[in-house]
mmCIF file of C-alpha atoms and ligand atoms in Angstrom:
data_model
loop_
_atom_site.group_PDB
_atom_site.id
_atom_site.type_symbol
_atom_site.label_atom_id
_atom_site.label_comp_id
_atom_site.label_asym_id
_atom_site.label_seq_id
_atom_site.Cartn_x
_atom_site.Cartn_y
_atom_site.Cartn_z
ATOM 1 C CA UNK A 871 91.076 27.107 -100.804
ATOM 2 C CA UNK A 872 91.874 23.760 -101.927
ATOM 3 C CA UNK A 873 88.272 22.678 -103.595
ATOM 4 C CA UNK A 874 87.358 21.407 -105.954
ATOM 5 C CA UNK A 875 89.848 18.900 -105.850
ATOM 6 C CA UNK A 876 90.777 15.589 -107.799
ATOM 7 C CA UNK A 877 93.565 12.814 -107.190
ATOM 8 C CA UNK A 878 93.949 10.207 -109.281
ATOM 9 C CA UNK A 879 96.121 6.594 -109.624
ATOM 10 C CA UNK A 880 97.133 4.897 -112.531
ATOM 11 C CA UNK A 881 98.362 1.673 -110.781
ATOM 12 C CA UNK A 882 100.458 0.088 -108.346
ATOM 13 C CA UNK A 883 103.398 -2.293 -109.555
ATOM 14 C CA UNK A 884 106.461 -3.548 -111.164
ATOM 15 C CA UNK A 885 106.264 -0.531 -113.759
ATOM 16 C CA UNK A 886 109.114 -0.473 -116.559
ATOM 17 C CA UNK A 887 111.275 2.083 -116.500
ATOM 18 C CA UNK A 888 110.223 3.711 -119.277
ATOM 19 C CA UNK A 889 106.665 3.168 -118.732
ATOM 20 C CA UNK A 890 106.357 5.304 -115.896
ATOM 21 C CA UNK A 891 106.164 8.626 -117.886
ATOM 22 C CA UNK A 892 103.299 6.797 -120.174
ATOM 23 C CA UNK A 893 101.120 6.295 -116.965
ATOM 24 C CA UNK A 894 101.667 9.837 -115.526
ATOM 25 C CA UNK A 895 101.035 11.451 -118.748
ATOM 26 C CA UNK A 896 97.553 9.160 -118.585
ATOM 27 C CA UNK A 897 96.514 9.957 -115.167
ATOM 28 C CA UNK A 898 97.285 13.738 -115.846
ATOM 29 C CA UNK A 899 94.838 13.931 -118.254
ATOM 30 C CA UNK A 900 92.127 11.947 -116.867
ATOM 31 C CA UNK A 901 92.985 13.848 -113.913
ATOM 32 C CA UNK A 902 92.199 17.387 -116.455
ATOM 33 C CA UNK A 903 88.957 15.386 -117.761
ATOM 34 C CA UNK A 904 87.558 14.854 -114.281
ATOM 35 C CA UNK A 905 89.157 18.201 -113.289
ATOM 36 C CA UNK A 906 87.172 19.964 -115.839
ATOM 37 C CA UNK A 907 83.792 18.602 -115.036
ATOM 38 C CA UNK A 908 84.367 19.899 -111.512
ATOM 39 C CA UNK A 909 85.648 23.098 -112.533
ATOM 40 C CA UNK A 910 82.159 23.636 -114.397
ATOM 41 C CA UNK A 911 79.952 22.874 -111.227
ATOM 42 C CA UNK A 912 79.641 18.832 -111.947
ATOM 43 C CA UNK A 913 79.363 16.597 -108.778
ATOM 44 C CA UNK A 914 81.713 14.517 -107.298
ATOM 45 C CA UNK A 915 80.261 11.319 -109.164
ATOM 46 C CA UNK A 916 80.222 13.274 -112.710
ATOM 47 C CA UNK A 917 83.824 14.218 -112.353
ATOM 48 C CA UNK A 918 85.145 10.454 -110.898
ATOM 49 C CA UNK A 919 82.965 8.774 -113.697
ATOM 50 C CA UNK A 920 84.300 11.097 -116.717
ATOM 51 C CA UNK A 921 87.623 10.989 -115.508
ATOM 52 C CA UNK A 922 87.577 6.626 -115.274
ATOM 53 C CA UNK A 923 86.367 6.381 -118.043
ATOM 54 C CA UNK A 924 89.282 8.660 -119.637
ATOM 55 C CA UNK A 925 91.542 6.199 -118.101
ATOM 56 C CA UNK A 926 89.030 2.730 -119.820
ATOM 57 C CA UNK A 927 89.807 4.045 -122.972
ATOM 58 C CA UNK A 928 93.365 5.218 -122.699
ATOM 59 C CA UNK A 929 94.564 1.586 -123.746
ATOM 60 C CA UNK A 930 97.300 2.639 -121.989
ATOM 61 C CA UNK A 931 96.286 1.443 -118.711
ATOM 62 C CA UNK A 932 95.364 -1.734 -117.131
ATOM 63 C CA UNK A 933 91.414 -0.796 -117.452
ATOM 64 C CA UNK A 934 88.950 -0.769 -119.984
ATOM 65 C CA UNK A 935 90.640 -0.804 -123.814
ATOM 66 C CA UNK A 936 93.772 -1.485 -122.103
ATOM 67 C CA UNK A 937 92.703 -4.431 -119.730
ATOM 68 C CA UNK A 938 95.064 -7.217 -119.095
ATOM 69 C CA UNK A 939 93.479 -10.851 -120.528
ATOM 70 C CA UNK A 940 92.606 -13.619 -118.475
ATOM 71 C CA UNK A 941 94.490 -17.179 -118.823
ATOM 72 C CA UNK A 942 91.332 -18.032 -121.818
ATOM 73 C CA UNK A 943 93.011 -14.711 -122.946
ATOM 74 C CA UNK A 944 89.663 -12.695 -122.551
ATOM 75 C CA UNK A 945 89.250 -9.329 -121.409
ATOM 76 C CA UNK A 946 87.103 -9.347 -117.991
ATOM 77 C CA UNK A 947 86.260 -6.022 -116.534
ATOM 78 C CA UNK A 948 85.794 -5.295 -112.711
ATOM 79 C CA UNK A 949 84.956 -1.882 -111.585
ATOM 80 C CA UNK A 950 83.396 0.422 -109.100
ATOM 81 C CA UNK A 951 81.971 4.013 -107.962
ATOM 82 C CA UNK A 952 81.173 5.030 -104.461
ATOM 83 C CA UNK A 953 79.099 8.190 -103.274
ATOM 84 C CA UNK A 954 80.581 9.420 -100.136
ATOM 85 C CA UNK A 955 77.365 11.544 -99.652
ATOM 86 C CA UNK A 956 75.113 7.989 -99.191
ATOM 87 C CA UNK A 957 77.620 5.339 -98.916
ATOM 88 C CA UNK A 958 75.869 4.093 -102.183
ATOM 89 C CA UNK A 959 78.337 2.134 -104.778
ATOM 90 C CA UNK A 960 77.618 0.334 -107.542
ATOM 91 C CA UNK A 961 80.155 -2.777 -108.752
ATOM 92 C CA UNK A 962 80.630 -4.846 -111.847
ATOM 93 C CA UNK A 963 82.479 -7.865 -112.014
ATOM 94 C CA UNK A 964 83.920 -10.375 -114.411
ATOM 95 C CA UNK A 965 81.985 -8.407 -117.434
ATOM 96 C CA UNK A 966 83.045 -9.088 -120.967
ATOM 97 C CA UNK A 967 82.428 -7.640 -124.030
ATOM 98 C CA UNK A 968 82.555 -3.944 -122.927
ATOM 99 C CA UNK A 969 84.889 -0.906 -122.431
ATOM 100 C CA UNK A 970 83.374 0.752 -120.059
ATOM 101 C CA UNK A 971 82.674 -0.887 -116.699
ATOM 102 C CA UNK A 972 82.720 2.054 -114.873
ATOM 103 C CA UNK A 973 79.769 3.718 -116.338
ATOM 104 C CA UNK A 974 77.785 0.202 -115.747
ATOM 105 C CA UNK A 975 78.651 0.481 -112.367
ATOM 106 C CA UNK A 976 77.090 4.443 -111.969
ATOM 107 C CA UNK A 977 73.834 2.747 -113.829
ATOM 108 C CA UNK A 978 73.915 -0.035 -111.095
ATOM 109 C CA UNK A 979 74.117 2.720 -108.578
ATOM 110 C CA UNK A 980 71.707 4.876 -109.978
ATOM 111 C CA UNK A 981 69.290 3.572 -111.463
ATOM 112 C CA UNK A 982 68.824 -0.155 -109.649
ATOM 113 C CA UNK A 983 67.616 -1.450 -106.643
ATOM 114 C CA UNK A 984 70.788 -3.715 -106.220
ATOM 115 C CA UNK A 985 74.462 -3.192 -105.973
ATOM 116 C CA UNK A 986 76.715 -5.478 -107.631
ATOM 117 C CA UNK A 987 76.019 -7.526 -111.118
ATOM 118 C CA UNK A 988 78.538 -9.851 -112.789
ATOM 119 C CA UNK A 989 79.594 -12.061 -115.328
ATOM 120 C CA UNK A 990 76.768 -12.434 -118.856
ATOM 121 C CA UNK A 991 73.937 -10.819 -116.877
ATOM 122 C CA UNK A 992 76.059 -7.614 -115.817
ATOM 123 C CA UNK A 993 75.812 -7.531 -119.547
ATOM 124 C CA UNK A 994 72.778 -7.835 -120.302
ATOM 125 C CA UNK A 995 72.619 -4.651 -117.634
ATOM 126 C CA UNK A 996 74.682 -2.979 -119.819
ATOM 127 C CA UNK A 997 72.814 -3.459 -123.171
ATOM 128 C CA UNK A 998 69.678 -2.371 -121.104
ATOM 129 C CA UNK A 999 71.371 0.809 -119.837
ATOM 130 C CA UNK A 1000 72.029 1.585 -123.665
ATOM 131 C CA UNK A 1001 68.403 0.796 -124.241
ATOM 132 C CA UNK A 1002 67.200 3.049 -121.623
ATOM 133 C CA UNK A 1003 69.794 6.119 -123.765
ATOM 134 C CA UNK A 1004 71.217 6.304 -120.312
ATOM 135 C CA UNK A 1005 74.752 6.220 -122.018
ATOM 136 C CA UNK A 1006 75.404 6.763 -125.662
ATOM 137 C CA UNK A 1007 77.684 3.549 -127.648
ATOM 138 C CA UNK A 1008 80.457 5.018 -130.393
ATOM 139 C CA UNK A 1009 81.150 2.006 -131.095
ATOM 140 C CA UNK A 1010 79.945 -1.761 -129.406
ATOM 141 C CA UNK A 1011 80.926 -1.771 -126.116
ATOM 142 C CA UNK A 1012 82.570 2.061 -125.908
ATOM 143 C CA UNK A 1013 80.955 5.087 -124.153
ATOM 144 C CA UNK A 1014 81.131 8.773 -125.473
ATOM 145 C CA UNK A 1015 82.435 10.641 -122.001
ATOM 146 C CA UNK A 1016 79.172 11.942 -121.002
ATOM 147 C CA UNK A 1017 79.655 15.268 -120.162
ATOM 148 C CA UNK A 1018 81.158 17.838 -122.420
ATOM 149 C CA UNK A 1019 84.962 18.755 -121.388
ATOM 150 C CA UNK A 1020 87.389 20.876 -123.055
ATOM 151 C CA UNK A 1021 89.912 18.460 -123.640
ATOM 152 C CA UNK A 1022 88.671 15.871 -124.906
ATOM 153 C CA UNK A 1023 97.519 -1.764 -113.222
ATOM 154 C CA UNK A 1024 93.698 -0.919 -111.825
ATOM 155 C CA UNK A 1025 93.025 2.402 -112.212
ATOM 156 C CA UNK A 1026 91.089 4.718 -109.623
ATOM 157 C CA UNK A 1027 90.071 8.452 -108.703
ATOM 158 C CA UNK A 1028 89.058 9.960 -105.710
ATOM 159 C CA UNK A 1029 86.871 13.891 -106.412
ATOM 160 C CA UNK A 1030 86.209 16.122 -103.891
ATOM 161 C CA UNK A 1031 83.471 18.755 -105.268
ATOM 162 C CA UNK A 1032 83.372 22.608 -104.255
ATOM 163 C CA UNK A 1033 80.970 21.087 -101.361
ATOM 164 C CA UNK A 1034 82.998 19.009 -99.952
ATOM 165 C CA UNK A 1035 81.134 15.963 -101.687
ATOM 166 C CA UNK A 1036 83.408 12.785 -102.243
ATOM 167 C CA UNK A 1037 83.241 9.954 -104.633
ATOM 168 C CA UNK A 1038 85.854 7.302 -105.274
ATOM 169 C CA UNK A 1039 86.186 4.609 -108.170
ATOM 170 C CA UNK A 1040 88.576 2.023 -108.887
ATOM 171 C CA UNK A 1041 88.214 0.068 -112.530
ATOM 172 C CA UNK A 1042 90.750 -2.952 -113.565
ATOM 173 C CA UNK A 1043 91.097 -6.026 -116.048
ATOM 174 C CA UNK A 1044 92.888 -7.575 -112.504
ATOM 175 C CA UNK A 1045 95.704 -9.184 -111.625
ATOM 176 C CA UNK A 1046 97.988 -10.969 -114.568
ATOM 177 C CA UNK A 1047 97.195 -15.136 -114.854
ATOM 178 C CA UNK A 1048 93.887 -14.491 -113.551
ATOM 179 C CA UNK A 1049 91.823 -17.668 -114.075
ATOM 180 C CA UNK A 1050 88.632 -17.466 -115.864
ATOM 181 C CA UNK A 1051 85.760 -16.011 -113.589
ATOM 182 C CA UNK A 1052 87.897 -14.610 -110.729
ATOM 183 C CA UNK A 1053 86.721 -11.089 -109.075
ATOM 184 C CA UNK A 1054 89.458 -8.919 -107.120
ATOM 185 C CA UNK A 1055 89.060 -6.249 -104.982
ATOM 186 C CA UNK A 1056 88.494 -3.474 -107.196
ATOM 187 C CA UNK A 1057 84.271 -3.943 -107.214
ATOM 188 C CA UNK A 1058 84.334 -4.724 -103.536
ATOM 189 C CA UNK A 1059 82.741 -2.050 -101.273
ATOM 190 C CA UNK A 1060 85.354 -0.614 -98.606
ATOM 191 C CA UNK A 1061 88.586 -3.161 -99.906
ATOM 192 C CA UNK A 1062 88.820 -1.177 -103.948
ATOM 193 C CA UNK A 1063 87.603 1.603 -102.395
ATOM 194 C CA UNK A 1064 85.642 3.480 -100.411
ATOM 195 C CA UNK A 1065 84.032 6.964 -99.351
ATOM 196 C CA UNK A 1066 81.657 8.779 -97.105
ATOM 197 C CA UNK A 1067 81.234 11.987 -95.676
ATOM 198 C CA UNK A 1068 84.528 13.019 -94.644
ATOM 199 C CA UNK A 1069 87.125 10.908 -96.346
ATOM 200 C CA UNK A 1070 87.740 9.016 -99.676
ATOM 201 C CA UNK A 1071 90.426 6.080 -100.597
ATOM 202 C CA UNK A 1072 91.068 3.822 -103.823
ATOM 203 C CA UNK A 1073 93.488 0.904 -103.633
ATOM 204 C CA UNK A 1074 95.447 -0.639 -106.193
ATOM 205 C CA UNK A 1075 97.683 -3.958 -105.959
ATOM 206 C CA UNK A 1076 97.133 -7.817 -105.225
ATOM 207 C CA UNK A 1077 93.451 -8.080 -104.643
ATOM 208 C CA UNK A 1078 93.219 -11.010 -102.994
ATOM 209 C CA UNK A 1079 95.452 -9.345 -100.198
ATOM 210 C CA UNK A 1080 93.405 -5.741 -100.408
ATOM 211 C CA UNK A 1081 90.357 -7.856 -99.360
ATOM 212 C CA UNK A 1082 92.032 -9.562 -96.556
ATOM 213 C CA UNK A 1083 92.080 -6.287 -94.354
ATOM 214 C CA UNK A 1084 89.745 -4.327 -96.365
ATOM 215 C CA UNK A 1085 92.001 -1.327 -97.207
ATOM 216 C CA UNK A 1086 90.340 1.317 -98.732
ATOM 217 C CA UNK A 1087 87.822 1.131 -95.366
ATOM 218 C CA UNK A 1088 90.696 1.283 -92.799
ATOM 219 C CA UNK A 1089 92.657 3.877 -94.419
ATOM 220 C CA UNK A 1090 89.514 6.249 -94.054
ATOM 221 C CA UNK A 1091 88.910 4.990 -90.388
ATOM 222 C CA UNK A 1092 92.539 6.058 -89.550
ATOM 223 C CA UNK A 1093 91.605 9.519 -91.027
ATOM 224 C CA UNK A 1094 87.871 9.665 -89.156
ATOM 225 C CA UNK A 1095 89.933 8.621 -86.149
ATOM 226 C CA UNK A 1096 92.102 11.701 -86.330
ATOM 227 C CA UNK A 1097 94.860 11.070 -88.405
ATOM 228 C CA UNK A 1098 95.807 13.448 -91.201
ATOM 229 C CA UNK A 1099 95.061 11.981 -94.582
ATOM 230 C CA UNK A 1100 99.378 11.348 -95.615
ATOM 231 C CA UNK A 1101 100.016 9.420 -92.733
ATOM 232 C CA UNK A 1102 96.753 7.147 -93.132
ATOM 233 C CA UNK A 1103 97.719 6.145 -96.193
ATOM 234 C CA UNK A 1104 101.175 5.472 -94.692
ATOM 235 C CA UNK A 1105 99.260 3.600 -91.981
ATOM 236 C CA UNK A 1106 97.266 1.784 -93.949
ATOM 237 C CA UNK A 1107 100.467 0.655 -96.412
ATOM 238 C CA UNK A 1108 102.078 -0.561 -93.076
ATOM 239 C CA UNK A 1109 99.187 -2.562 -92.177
ATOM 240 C CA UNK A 1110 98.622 -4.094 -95.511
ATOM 241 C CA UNK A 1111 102.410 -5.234 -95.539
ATOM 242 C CA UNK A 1112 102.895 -6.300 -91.528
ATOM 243 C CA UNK A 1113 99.380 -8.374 -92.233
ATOM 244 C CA UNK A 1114 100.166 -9.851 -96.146
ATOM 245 C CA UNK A 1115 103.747 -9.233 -97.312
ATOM 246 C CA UNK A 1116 101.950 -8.358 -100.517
ATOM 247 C CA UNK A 1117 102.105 -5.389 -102.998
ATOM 248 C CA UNK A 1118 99.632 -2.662 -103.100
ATOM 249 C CA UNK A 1119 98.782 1.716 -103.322
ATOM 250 C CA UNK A 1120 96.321 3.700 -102.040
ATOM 251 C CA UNK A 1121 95.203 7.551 -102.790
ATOM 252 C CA UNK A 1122 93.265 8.961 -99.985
ATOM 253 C CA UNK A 1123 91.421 12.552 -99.510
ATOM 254 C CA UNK A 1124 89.376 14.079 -97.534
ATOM 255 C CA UNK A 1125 86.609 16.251 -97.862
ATOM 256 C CA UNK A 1126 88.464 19.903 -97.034
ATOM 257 C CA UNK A 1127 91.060 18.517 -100.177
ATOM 258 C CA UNK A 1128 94.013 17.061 -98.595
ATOM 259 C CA UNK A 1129 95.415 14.386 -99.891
ATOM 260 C CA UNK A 1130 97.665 11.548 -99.024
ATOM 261 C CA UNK A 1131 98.984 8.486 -101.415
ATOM 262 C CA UNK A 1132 101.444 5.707 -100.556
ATOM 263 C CA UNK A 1133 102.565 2.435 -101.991
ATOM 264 C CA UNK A 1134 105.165 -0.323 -101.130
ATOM 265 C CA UNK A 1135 105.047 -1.357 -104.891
ATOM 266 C CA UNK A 1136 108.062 0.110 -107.350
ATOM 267 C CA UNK A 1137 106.112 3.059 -108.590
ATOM 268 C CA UNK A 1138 102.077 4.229 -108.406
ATOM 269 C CA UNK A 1139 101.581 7.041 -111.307
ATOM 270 C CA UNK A 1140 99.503 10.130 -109.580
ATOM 271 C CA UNK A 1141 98.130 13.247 -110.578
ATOM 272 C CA UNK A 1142 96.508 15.976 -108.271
ATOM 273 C CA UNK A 1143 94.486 19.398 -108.819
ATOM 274 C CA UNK A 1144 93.317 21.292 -105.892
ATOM 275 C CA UNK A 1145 90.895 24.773 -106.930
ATOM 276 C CA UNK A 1146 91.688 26.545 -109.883
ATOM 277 C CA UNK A 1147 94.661 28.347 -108.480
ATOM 278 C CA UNK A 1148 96.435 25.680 -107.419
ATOM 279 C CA UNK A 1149 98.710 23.826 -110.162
ATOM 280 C CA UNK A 1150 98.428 20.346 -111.324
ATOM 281 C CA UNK A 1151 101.241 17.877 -109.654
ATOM 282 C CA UNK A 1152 101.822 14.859 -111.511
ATOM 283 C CA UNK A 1153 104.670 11.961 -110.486
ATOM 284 C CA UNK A 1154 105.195 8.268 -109.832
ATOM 285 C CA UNK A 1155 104.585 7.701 -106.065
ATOM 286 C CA UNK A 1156 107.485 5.103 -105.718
ATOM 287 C CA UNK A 1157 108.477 2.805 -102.843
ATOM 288 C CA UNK A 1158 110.708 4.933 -101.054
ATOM 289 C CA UNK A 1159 108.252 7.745 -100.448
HETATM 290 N N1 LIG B 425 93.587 -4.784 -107.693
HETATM 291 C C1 LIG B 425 93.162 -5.374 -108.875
HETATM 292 C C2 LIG B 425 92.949 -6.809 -108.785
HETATM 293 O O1 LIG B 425 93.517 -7.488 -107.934
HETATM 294 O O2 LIG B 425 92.205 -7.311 -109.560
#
């Protein structure tokens, strides 16, 4: 019995030494947060949403409160949420003056005809989503997690629900030096990440490259082709290097609960709960692996 299930990334790169016990002791507990809202019969979406935003206002990670600056030195947000049940997503990109992209991008989902806002309008979204007391503000621009849980570079969850539902995120400040105005993969449908009804993946690294060959998307067609979910993320790592020579991770898993991660960067923080009797597994995914 390995569902519910959650995996969860805190981002692929050049991590410090002693950093790397800061971002697994982050994705651990976002990976509790989203764990949590499964564990009490929330869907895939509630549990990836609650546990991304955990991660937003960590300031610990490269998301949200912690979100690297652009060159003008400004904080812009890109993020994303997929339902695996629909294929629906909904993206934000380039959006300033907010903590919680992720949550925009559930609203864009949910509750629009469209798919994908950015820059001062995505904003003006957002400020209508507060309007609309679809999210409660505890402070300008910060979300309250919005369900009730006992506890309390890009960052990115995939949730598997005790139906075998899947929903993947990904939610980033981007790439360091980013000029002004530039979107990486992390909003983009099937290249940040992507689900459907038998497989989930979320991508972390040099955007520009993850869009090239689409990763999240091929990692899951590897898996829908046969593969088992460990060795398509393998496969898809493989690809991604042959094709860019450029740095990325990816967490993959599929709707029975296995799971599969792999990165070519120095280290990828992960955490993983499978069903309630399964424990919690927490390390950096490093190069070697
Ligand atoms: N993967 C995050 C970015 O390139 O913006």
């Amino acid at each position: 019995m390995k569902l519910p299930m959650i995996i969860v990334h805190g981002g692929a790169g050049a991590w410090k030494d002693d950093r790397i016990p800061v971002g697994i002791e982050y994705v651990e507990k976002a990976a509790r947060a989203g764990f949590d809202v499964l564990s009490s019969g929330g869907s895939a979406v509630d549990a990836a949403e609650v546990c991304t935003l955990f991660m937003e206002n960590s300031g610990n990670l490269n998301a949200g409160k912690g979100a690297r600056p652009n060159l003008d030195g400004i904080r812009e947000l890109d993020a994303m949420i997929v339902d695996g049940i629909n294929l629906q997503f909904g993206s934000v990109g380039a959006i300033t003056g907010i903590q919680n992209p992720i949550s925009l991008a559930r609203y864009i989902m949910e509750k629009t005809d469209f798919n994908f806002f950015a820059g001062d309008n995505a904003k003006k979204l957002y400020d209508r989503m507060i309007q609309d007391g679809y999210r409660r503000e505890i402070q300008a621009g910060e979300i309250e997690i919005p369900y009730i849980s006992p506890v309390g570079d890009t960052v990115g969850c995939i949730t598997v629900d005790a139906n075998g539902h899947i929903a993947a995120t990904s939610s980033t400040g981007g790439i360091a030096k980013k000029l002004p105005g530039r979107v990486g993969d992390s909003p983009v449908m099937g290249a940040g990440a992507y689900a459907n009804d038998i497989c989930g993946a979320s991508a972390t690294g040099w955007g520009e490259h993850i869009m090239r060959v689409v990763l999240s998307r091929m990692v899951v067609l590897y898996v829908e082709d046969g593969l088992d979910v460990m060795s398509a993320a393998q496969k898809g790592m493989d690809m991604f290097e042959r094709k860019t020579g450029s740095e990325a991770g990816i967490i993959v898993a599929d709707k029975e609960g296995n799971f599969g991660y792999s990165t070519n960067a120095k280290a990828m923080p992960i955490s993983v709960i499978r069903s309630k009797a399964d424990n919690l597994q927490s390390h950096a995914c490093m190069k070697e692996e």
